[in-house]
Coordinates of N, CA and C in Angstrom, one line a residue:
M6 N 23.0 -1.7 -19.2 CA 21.7 -1.9 -18.5 C 21.8 -3.1 -17.5
I7 N 22.8 -4.0 -17.7 CA 22.9 -5.0 -16.7 C 23.3 -4.5 -15.3
A8 N 24.1 -3.4 -15.3 CA 24.5 -2.8 -14.0 C 23.2 -2.1 -13.4
V9 N 22.4 -1.5 -14.2 CA 21.2 -0.9 -13.7 C 20.2 -1.9 -13.1
K10 N 20.1 -3.0 -13.8 CA 19.2 -4.1 -13.4 C 19.7 -4.6 -12.0
A11 N 21.0 -4.8 -11.9 CA 21.6 -5.3 -10.7 C 21.4 -4.3 -9.5
Y12 N 21.5 -3.0 -9.9 CA 21.3 -2.0 -8.8 C 19.9 -2.1 -8.2
Y13 N 18.8 -2.2 -9.1 CA 17.5 -2.3 -8.6 C 17.2 -3.6 -7.8
E14 N 17.8 -4.7 -8.3 CA 17.6 -6.0 -7.6 C 18.2 -5.8 -6.2
D15 N 19.4 -5.2 -6.1 CA 20.0 -5.0 -4.8 C 19.2 -4.1 -3.9
L16 N 18.7 -3.0 -4.5 CA 17.9 -2.0 -3.8 C 16.7 -2.7 -3.1
W17 N 16.0 -3.5 -3.9 CA 14.8 -4.1 -3.4 C 15.1 -5.2 -2.4
E18 N 16.3 -5.8 -2.5 CA 16.7 -6.8 -1.5 C 16.9 -6.1 -0.1
R19 N 17.4 -4.8 -0.2 CA 17.8 -4.1 1.1 C 16.7 -3.3 1.7
L20 N 15.7 -2.9 0.9 CA 14.6 -2.1 1.5 C 13.8 -2.8 2.6
P21 N 13.5 -2.1 3.6 CA 12.7 -2.7 4.7 C 11.3 -3.1 4.3
D22 N 10.8 -4.2 4.9 CA 9.4 -4.7 4.6 C 8.3 -3.6 4.9
D23 N 8.6 -2.9 6.0 CA 7.6 -1.9 6.4 C 7.8 -0.5 5.8
L24 N 8.3 -0.5 4.7 CA 8.6 0.8 4.0 C 7.3 1.6 3.8
T25 N 7.3 2.9 4.1 CA 6.1 3.7 3.9 C 6.5 4.7 2.8
P26 N 5.8 4.6 1.6 CA 6.2 5.5 0.5 C 5.8 6.9 0.8
P27 N 6.6 7.9 0.3 CA 6.3 9.3 0.5 C 5.0 9.8 -0.1
D28 N 4.3 10.7 0.6 CA 3.1 11.3 0.0 C 2.1 10.2 -0.4
L29 N 2.0 9.1 0.3 CA 1.1 8.0 -0.1 C -0.3 8.4 -0.2
E30 N -0.8 9.2 0.8 CA -2.3 9.5 0.7 C -2.6 10.5 -0.4
L31 N -1.7 11.4 -0.7 CA -1.9 12.3 -1.8 C -2.0 11.5 -3.1
R32 N -1.1 10.6 -3.3 CA -1.0 9.8 -4.5 C -2.3 8.9 -4.6
R33 N -2.6 8.3 -3.5 CA -3.8 7.4 -3.5 C -5.1 8.2 -3.9
G34 N -5.2 9.4 -3.3 CA -6.4 10.2 -3.6 C -6.4 10.6 -5.1
F35 N -5.3 11.0 -5.6 CA -5.2 11.3 -7.1 C -5.6 10.1 -7.9
L36 N -5.1 9.0 -7.7 CA -5.4 7.8 -8.5 C -6.9 7.4 -8.4
L37 N -7.4 7.4 -7.2 CA -8.8 7.0 -7.0 C -9.8 7.9 -7.6
A38 N -9.4 9.2 -7.7 CA -10.3 10.2 -8.3 C -10.3 10.1 -9.9
E39 N -9.4 9.3 -10.4 CA -9.2 9.3 -11.9 C -9.6 8.0 -12.5
I40 N -10.0 7.0 -11.8 CA -10.3 5.7 -12.3 C -11.8 5.4 -12.3
R41 N -12.2 4.4 -13.1 CA -13.6 4.0 -13.2 C -13.7 2.5 -13.0
V42 N -14.8 2.0 -12.4 CA -15.0 0.6 -12.2 C -15.0 -0.1 -13.6
G43 N -14.4 -1.3 -13.6 CA -14.4 -2.1 -14.8 C -13.3 -1.8 -15.8
E44 N -12.5 -0.7 -15.6 CA -11.4 -0.4 -16.5 C -10.3 -1.4 -16.3
R45 N -9.4 -1.4 -17.3 CA -8.2 -2.2 -17.3 C -7.0 -1.3 -17.0
A46 N -6.2 -1.6 -16.1 CA -5.1 -0.7 -15.7 C -3.8 -1.4 -15.6
L47 N -2.7 -0.7 -15.9 CA -1.4 -1.1 -15.7 C -0.7 -0.3 -14.6
D48 N -0.3 -0.9 -13.5 CA 0.5 -0.3 -12.5 C 2.0 -0.4 -12.9
L49 N 2.5 0.6 -13.5 CA 3.9 0.5 -14.1 C 4.9 0.9 -13.1
G50 N 5.8 0.0 -12.7 CA 6.7 0.3 -11.6 C 6.0 0.0 -10.3
C51 N 5.4 -1.2 -10.2 CA 4.5 -1.5 -9.1 C 5.1 -1.7 -7.8
G52 N 6.4 -1.9 -7.7 CA 7.1 -2.2 -6.4 C 6.5 -3.4 -5.8
T53 N 6.0 -3.2 -4.5 CA 5.5 -4.3 -3.8 C 4.0 -4.5 -4.0
G54 N 3.4 -3.8 -4.9 CA 2.0 -4.0 -5.4 C 0.9 -3.3 -4.6
G55 N 1.3 -2.4 -3.8 CA 0.2 -1.7 -3.0 C -0.8 -1.0 -3.9
F56 N -0.3 -0.3 -4.9 CA -1.3 0.4 -5.8 C -2.0 -0.6 -6.7
T57 N -1.4 -1.7 -7.1 CA -2.1 -2.7 -7.9 C -3.3 -3.2 -7.1
A58 N -3.0 -3.5 -5.8 CA -4.1 -4.0 -4.9 C -5.2 -2.9 -4.8
L59 N -4.8 -1.7 -4.6 CA -5.8 -0.6 -4.5 C -6.7 -0.5 -5.7
L60 N -6.1 -0.6 -6.9 CA -6.9 -0.6 -8.1 C -7.9 -1.8 -8.2
E61 N -7.4 -3.0 -7.8 CA -8.4 -4.1 -7.8 C -9.5 -3.9 -6.8
Q62 N -9.2 -3.3 -5.6 CA -10.2 -3.0 -4.6 C -11.2 -2.0 -5.1
A63 N -10.8 -1.1 -6.0 CA -11.6 -0.1 -6.5 C -12.4 -0.6 -7.7
G64 N -12.3 -1.9 -8.1 CA -13.1 -2.4 -9.2 C -12.4 -2.4 -10.5
V65 N -11.1 -2.2 -10.5 CA -10.4 -2.1 -11.8 C -9.6 -3.4 -12.0
R66 N -9.5 -3.9 -13.2 CA -8.7 -5.1 -13.5 C -7.3 -4.6 -13.7
A67 N -6.4 -5.0 -12.8 CA -5.1 -4.4 -12.7 C -4.0 -5.4 -13.0
I68 N -2.9 -5.0 -13.6 CA -1.7 -5.7 -13.8 C -0.5 -4.9 -13.3
G69 N 0.3 -5.5 -12.4 CA 1.5 -4.8 -11.9 C 2.7 -5.2 -12.7
V70 N 3.6 -4.3 -13.1 CA 4.8 -4.6 -13.8 C 6.0 -4.0 -13.1
E71 N 7.1 -4.7 -13.0 CA 8.3 -4.3 -12.4 C 9.5 -4.8 -13.2
V72 N 10.6 -4.2 -13.0 CA 11.9 -4.6 -13.6 C 12.7 -5.4 -12.7
A73 N 12.4 -5.5 -11.4 CA 13.2 -6.2 -10.4 C 12.5 -7.4 -9.9
Q74 N 13.1 -8.6 -10.0 CA 12.5 -9.8 -9.5 C 12.3 -9.7 -7.9
A75 N 13.2 -9.0 -7.3 CA 13.1 -8.9 -5.8 C 11.9 -8.2 -5.4
A76 N 11.5 -7.2 -6.1 CA 10.2 -6.4 -5.9 C 9.0 -7.3 -6.1
L77 N 9.1 -8.1 -7.2 CA 8.0 -8.9 -7.6 C 7.8 -10.1 -6.6
R78 N 8.9 -10.6 -6.0 CA 8.7 -11.6 -5.0 C 7.9 -11.0 -3.8
R79 N 8.2 -9.8 -3.4 CA 7.5 -9.2 -2.3 C 6.0 -9.0 -2.7
A80 N 5.8 -8.5 -3.9 CA 4.4 -8.2 -4.4 C 3.6 -9.5 -4.4
R81 N 4.2 -10.5 -4.9 CA 3.4 -11.8 -5.0 C 3.2 -12.4 -3.6
A82 N 4.1 -12.2 -2.7 CA 3.9 -12.7 -1.3 C 2.8 -12.0 -0.6
Q83 N 2.7 -10.6 -0.8 CA 1.7 -9.8 -0.2 C 0.4 -9.9 -0.8
H84 N 0.3 -10.1 -2.2 CA -0.9 -10.1 -2.9 C -0.9 -11.3 -3.9
P85 N -1.1 -12.5 -3.4 CA -0.9 -13.7 -4.2 C -1.9 -13.9 -5.3
S86 N -3.1 -13.2 -5.2 CA -4.1 -13.4 -6.2 C -4.0 -12.4 -7.4
L87 N -3.1 -11.5 -7.3 CA -3.0 -10.4 -8.3 C -2.0 -10.8 -9.4
D88 N -2.1 -10.2 -10.6 CA -1.3 -10.4 -11.8 C -0.1 -9.5 -11.8
F89 N 1.1 -10.1 -11.5 CA 2.3 -9.3 -11.5 C 3.3 -9.9 -12.6
R90 N 3.9 -9.0 -13.4 CA 4.8 -9.4 -14.5 C 6.1 -8.7 -14.5
L91 N 7.1 -9.4 -14.9 CA 8.5 -8.9 -15.0 C 8.7 -8.3 -16.4
A92 N 9.3 -7.1 -16.4 CA 9.6 -6.4 -17.7 C 11.1 -6.3 -17.8
P93 N 11.6 -6.5 -19.0 CA 13.1 -6.2 -19.2 C 13.3 -4.7 -19.0
I94 N 14.5 -4.4 -18.4 CA 14.7 -3.0 -18.1 C 14.9 -2.1 -19.3
D95 N 15.3 -2.8 -20.5 CA 15.5 -2.0 -21.7 C 14.7 -2.6 -22.8
G96 N 13.5 -3.2 -22.5 CA 12.7 -3.9 -23.5 C 11.3 -3.5 -23.4
P97 N 10.4 -4.2 -24.2 CA 9.0 -3.9 -24.3 C 8.3 -4.3 -23.0
L98 N 7.2 -3.6 -22.8 CA 6.3 -4.0 -21.6 C 5.6 -5.4 -22.0
P99 N 5.3 -6.2 -21.0 CA 4.8 -7.5 -21.3 C 3.2 -7.5 -21.4
L100 N 2.8 -6.6 -22.3 CA 1.3 -6.5 -22.6 C 1.1 -6.2 -24.1
P101 N 0.0 -6.7 -24.6 CA -0.3 -6.4 -26.0 C -0.6 -4.9 -26.3
E102 N -0.6 -4.6 -27.5 CA -0.9 -3.2 -28.0 C -2.4 -2.9 -27.6
H103 N -2.6 -1.7 -27.2 CA -4.0 -1.2 -26.9 C -4.7 -2.1 -25.9
S104 N -4.1 -2.5 -24.8 CA -4.7 -3.5 -23.9 C -5.2 -2.9 -22.6
V105 N -4.9 -1.7 -22.3 CA -5.3 -1.1 -21.0 C -5.9 0.3 -21.2
D106 N -6.8 0.7 -20.3 CA -7.4 2.0 -20.4 C -6.6 3.0 -19.6
V107 N -5.9 2.6 -18.6 CA -5.2 3.5 -17.8 C -3.8 2.9 -17.5
V108 N -2.8 3.8 -17.6 CA -1.4 3.4 -17.1 C -1.1 4.4 -15.9
W109 N -0.8 3.8 -14.8 CA -0.5 4.5 -13.5 C 1.0 4.3 -13.3
A110 N 1.8 5.3 -13.2 CA 3.2 5.3 -12.9 C 3.6 6.3 -11.8
S111 N 3.7 5.9 -10.6 CA 3.8 6.8 -9.5 C 5.3 6.8 -9.0
E112 N 6.0 7.9 -9.1 CA 7.4 8.0 -8.7 C 8.2 7.1 -9.5
V113 N 8.0 7.1 -10.8 CA 8.8 6.1 -11.7 C 9.5 6.9 -12.8
I114 N 8.9 7.9 -13.4 CA 9.5 8.5 -14.6 C 10.9 9.1 -14.3
E115 N 11.1 9.5 -13.1 CA 12.4 10.1 -12.8 C 13.5 9.1 -12.7
H116 N 13.2 7.8 -12.7 CA 14.2 6.8 -12.6 C 14.5 6.2 -14.0
I117 N 13.8 6.6 -15.1 CA 13.9 6.0 -16.4 C 15.1 6.5 -17.2
A118 N 16.0 5.7 -17.6 CA 17.1 6.1 -18.4 C 16.7 6.6 -19.8
D119 N 15.9 5.7 -20.5 CA 15.5 6.0 -21.9 C 14.0 6.5 -21.8
T120 N 13.8 7.7 -21.5 CA 12.4 8.2 -21.3 C 11.6 8.1 -22.6
A121 N 12.2 8.4 -23.8 CA 11.5 8.3 -25.0 C 11.0 6.9 -25.3
R122 N 11.8 5.9 -25.2 CA 11.4 4.5 -25.4 C 10.3 4.1 -24.4
W123 N 10.4 4.5 -23.2 CA 9.5 4.2 -22.1 C 8.1 4.8 -22.4
L124 N 8.1 6.1 -22.8 CA 6.8 6.8 -23.2 C 6.2 6.1 -24.4
L125 N 6.9 5.7 -25.4 CA 6.4 5.1 -26.5 C 5.7 3.7 -26.2
E126 N 6.3 3.0 -25.2 CA 5.7 1.8 -24.7 C 4.4 2.1 -24.0
V127 N 4.4 3.1 -23.2 CA 3.2 3.5 -22.5 C 2.1 3.8 -23.5
R128 N 2.4 4.5 -24.6 CA 1.4 4.8 -25.6 C 1.0 3.5 -26.3
R129 N 1.9 2.6 -26.6 CA 1.6 1.3 -27.3 C 0.6 0.5 -26.5
V130 N 0.7 0.4 -25.2 CA -0.3 -0.4 -24.5 C -1.6 0.2 -24.1
L131 N -1.6 1.6 -24.2 CA -2.9 2.3 -24.0 C -3.8 2.3 -25.2
V132 N -5.1 2.2 -24.9 CA -6.1 2.3 -26.0 C -6.1 3.8 -26.4
P133 N -6.4 4.1 -27.6 CA -6.6 5.5 -28.0 C -7.6 6.2 -27.1
G134 N -7.2 7.3 -26.6 CA -8.0 8.0 -25.6 C -7.8 7.6 -24.2
G135 N -6.9 6.6 -24.0 CA -6.6 6.1 -22.6 C -5.8 7.1 -21.9
R136 N -5.8 7.0 -20.5 CA -5.2 8.0 -19.7 C -3.9 7.5 -19.1
F137 N -2.9 8.3 -19.1 CA -1.6 8.1 -18.4 C -1.6 9.0 -17.2
L138 N -1.6 8.4 -16.0 CA -1.6 9.1 -14.7 C -0.2 8.9 -14.1
L139 N 0.5 9.9 -13.8 CA 1.8 9.8 -13.2 C 2.0 10.8 -12.1
T140 N 2.9 10.5 -11.2 CA 3.4 11.4 -10.2 C 4.9 11.4 -10.2
T141 N 5.5 12.5 -9.9 CA 7.0 12.6 -9.9 C 7.3 13.8 -9.0
P142 N 8.5 13.8 -8.3 CA 8.9 15.0 -7.5 C 9.0 16.3 -8.4
N143 N 8.6 17.4 -7.7 CA 8.6 18.7 -8.4 C 10.0 19.3 -8.1
H144 N 10.6 19.9 -9.2 CA 11.9 20.5 -9.0 C 11.8 21.9 -9.6
G145 N 10.8 22.7 -9.1 CA 10.7 24.1 -9.6 C 11.9 25.0 -9.2
R146 N 12.0 26.1 -9.8 CA 13.1 27.0 -9.5 C 13.3 27.4 -8.1
L147 N 12.1 27.7 -7.4 CA 12.2 28.1 -6.0 C 12.7 27.0 -5.1
L148 N 12.2 25.8 -5.4 CA 12.7 24.7 -4.6 C 14.2 24.4 -4.7
I149 N 14.7 24.6 -6.0 CA 16.1 24.4 -6.2 C 16.9 25.5 -5.6
A150 N 16.4 26.8 -5.7 CA 17.0 27.9 -5.1 C 17.2 27.8 -3.6
L151 N 16.1 27.3 -2.9 CA 16.1 27.2 -1.5 C 16.9 26.0 -1.0
G152 N 16.8 24.9 -1.7 CA 17.3 23.6 -1.2 C 18.7 23.3 -1.8
G153 N 19.0 23.9 -2.9 CA 20.3 23.6 -3.6 C 20.1 22.4 -4.5
L154 N 20.8 22.4 -5.6 CA 20.7 21.3 -6.6 C 21.2 19.9 -5.9
E155 N 22.2 20.0 -5.1 CA 22.7 18.7 -4.5 C 21.6 18.0 -3.7
R156 N 20.7 18.7 -3.1 CA 19.6 18.0 -2.4 C 18.8 17.1 -3.3
F157 N 18.6 17.5 -4.5 CA 17.8 16.7 -5.4 C 18.5 15.8 -6.4
A158 N 19.8 16.0 -6.6 CA 20.6 15.3 -7.6 C 21.8 14.7 -7.0
E159 N 21.7 13.8 -6.1 CA 22.8 13.2 -5.4 C 23.6 12.4 -6.5
P160 N 24.9 12.4 -6.4 CA 25.7 11.7 -7.4 C 25.5 10.2 -7.4
L161 N 25.2 9.6 -6.3 CA 24.9 8.2 -6.2 C 23.4 7.9 -6.1
G162 N 22.6 8.8 -6.3 CA 21.1 8.6 -6.2 C 20.6 7.9 -7.4
D163 N 19.3 7.5 -7.4 CA 18.7 6.8 -8.5 C 17.7 7.7 -9.3
H164 N 17.6 9.0 -9.0 CA 16.8 9.9 -9.8 C 17.7 10.4 -11.0
L165 N 17.3 9.9 -12.2 CA 18.1 10.2 -13.4 C 17.7 11.5 -14.0
H166 N 16.4 12.0 -13.8 CA 15.9 13.2 -14.4 C 15.1 14.0 -13.3
L167 N 15.3 15.3 -13.4 CA 14.5 16.2 -12.5 C 13.5 17.0 -13.3
Y168 N 12.2 16.9 -12.9 CA 11.1 17.5 -13.7 C 10.6 18.7 -13.0
T169 N 10.2 19.7 -13.8 CA 9.4 20.8 -13.5 C 8.0 20.6 -14.2
R170 N 7.0 21.4 -13.8 CA 5.7 21.3 -14.5 C 5.9 21.5 -16.0
R171 N 6.7 22.5 -16.3 CA 6.9 22.8 -17.7 C 7.6 21.7 -18.5
S172 N 8.7 21.2 -17.9 CA 9.4 20.1 -18.6 C 8.7 18.8 -18.8
L173 N 7.9 18.5 -17.7 CA 7.1 17.3 -17.8 C 6.0 17.5 -18.8
H174 N 5.3 18.6 -18.9 CA 4.3 18.9 -19.9 C 4.9 18.8 -21.3
A175 N 6.1 19.3 -21.5 CA 6.7 19.3 -22.8 C 7.0 17.9 -23.3
V176 N 7.5 17.1 -22.4 CA 7.9 15.7 -22.9 C 6.7 14.9 -23.1
L177 N 5.6 15.1 -22.4 CA 4.4 14.3 -22.6 C 3.7 14.7 -23.9
I178 N 3.7 16.0 -24.2 CA 3.2 16.5 -25.5 C 4.0 15.9 -26.6
E179 N 5.3 16.0 -26.5 CA 6.3 15.5 -27.5 C 6.0 14.1 -27.9
Y180 N 5.6 13.2 -27.0 CA 5.4 11.8 -27.2 C 4.0 11.4 -27.3
G181 N 3.1 12.3 -27.8 CA 1.8 12.0 -28.2 C 0.7 11.9 -27.2
F182 N 0.8 12.7 -26.1 CA -0.2 12.8 -25.1 C -0.8 14.2 -25.1
Q183 N -2.1 14.2 -25.3 CA -2.8 15.5 -25.4 C -4.3 15.3 -25.2
P184 N -5.0 16.1 -24.3 CA -4.4 17.1 -23.5 C -3.6 16.6 -22.3
V185 N -2.8 17.5 -21.7 CA -2.0 17.2 -20.5 C -2.3 18.1 -19.4
Q186 N -2.7 17.6 -18.3 CA -3.0 18.5 -17.1 C -2.0 18.1 -16.0
I187 N -1.4 19.1 -15.4 CA -0.4 18.9 -14.4 C -0.6 19.9 -13.2
R188 N -0.6 19.4 -12.0 CA -0.8 20.3 -10.9 C 0.2 19.9 -9.8
G189 N 0.5 20.8 -8.9 CA 1.4 20.6 -7.8 C 0.6 20.1 -6.6
A190 N 1.2 19.4 -5.7 CA 0.6 18.9 -4.5 C 1.6 18.8 -3.4
G191 N 1.2 18.9 -2.2 CA 2.1 18.7 -1.0 C 2.9 19.9 -0.8
G192 N 2.7 20.6 0.4 CA 3.5 21.8 0.7 C 2.8 23.0 0.3
P193 N 3.4 24.2 0.7 CA 2.8 25.5 0.4 C 2.7 25.8 -1.1
P194 N 1.9 26.7 -1.6 CA 1.7 26.9 -3.0 C 2.9 27.1 -3.9
L195 N 3.9 27.8 -3.5 CA 5.1 28.0 -4.3 C 6.2 26.9 -4.1
L196 N 5.9 26.0 -3.2 CA 6.9 25.0 -2.8 C 6.3 23.6 -2.9
R197 N 5.4 23.3 -3.8 CA 4.8 22.0 -4.0 C 5.9 21.0 -4.3
R198 N 5.9 19.9 -3.5 CA 7.0 18.9 -3.7 C 6.6 17.8 -4.7
L199 N 5.4 17.8 -5.2 CA 5.0 16.7 -6.0 C 4.2 17.2 -7.2
L200 N 4.4 16.5 -8.4 CA 3.6 16.8 -9.6 C 2.7 15.7 -9.8
L201 N 1.4 16.0 -10.1 CA 0.4 15.0 -10.4 C 0.0 15.3 -11.9
A202 N 0.1 14.3 -12.8 CA -0.1 14.6 -14.2 C -1.2 13.6 -14.7
R203 N -2.0 14.1 -15.5 CA -3.0 13.3 -16.3 C -2.9 13.7 -17.7
A204 N -2.5 12.7 -18.5 CA -2.3 12.9 -20.0 C -3.1 11.8 -20.8
V205 N -3.7 12.3 -21.8 CA -4.5 11.4 -22.7 C -3.8 11.0 -23.9
C206 N -3.8 9.7 -24.2 CA -3.1 9.1 -25.3 C -3.9 9.5 -26.6
S207 N -3.3 10.3 -27.4 CA -4.0 10.9 -28.6 C -4.1 9.9 -29.8
G208 N -3.7 8.6 -29.6 CA -3.9 7.6 -30.6 C -2.7 7.5 -31.5

């Protein structure tokens, strides 16, 4: 895990300051439609804190969590009044049990080595009945057939898992989220490039 930590520190040191995340408006719209004023939210894998700031602007009490100090330095410089915390890459989240109503993880789950431990931590910090909102690239059969596996699974890339709607639904159910709703977004109907998931913590 030390090597993985070093990888993300180096990545965030090299990324440009004016980086524009992919499908930003789609993801913003999904998040804003799912939150309520006064809720407590965790922006898990917050990067430079853009979504953490969006949550606060929407009336939500937000905490941003990252595994890379380099990302948190940028987040704190851009949003000095917000609460950002460092998490160990292979350890618990820096929040108490049942402390948030919503966990938002956008373009994060595909980077997680130990998905089981990560999902159990998400459940631990959510209140019973709390919502887990996540986005991840879609890797449906038609996309793979047209683009080839190499396009989505580069040997030196940082995507450790490729999700389809079915596989994402199955893993969320397996780790205690129900009901789970997943839809595709971005691109034509059979070639949606993004999965938007809403999963309820069943307690």
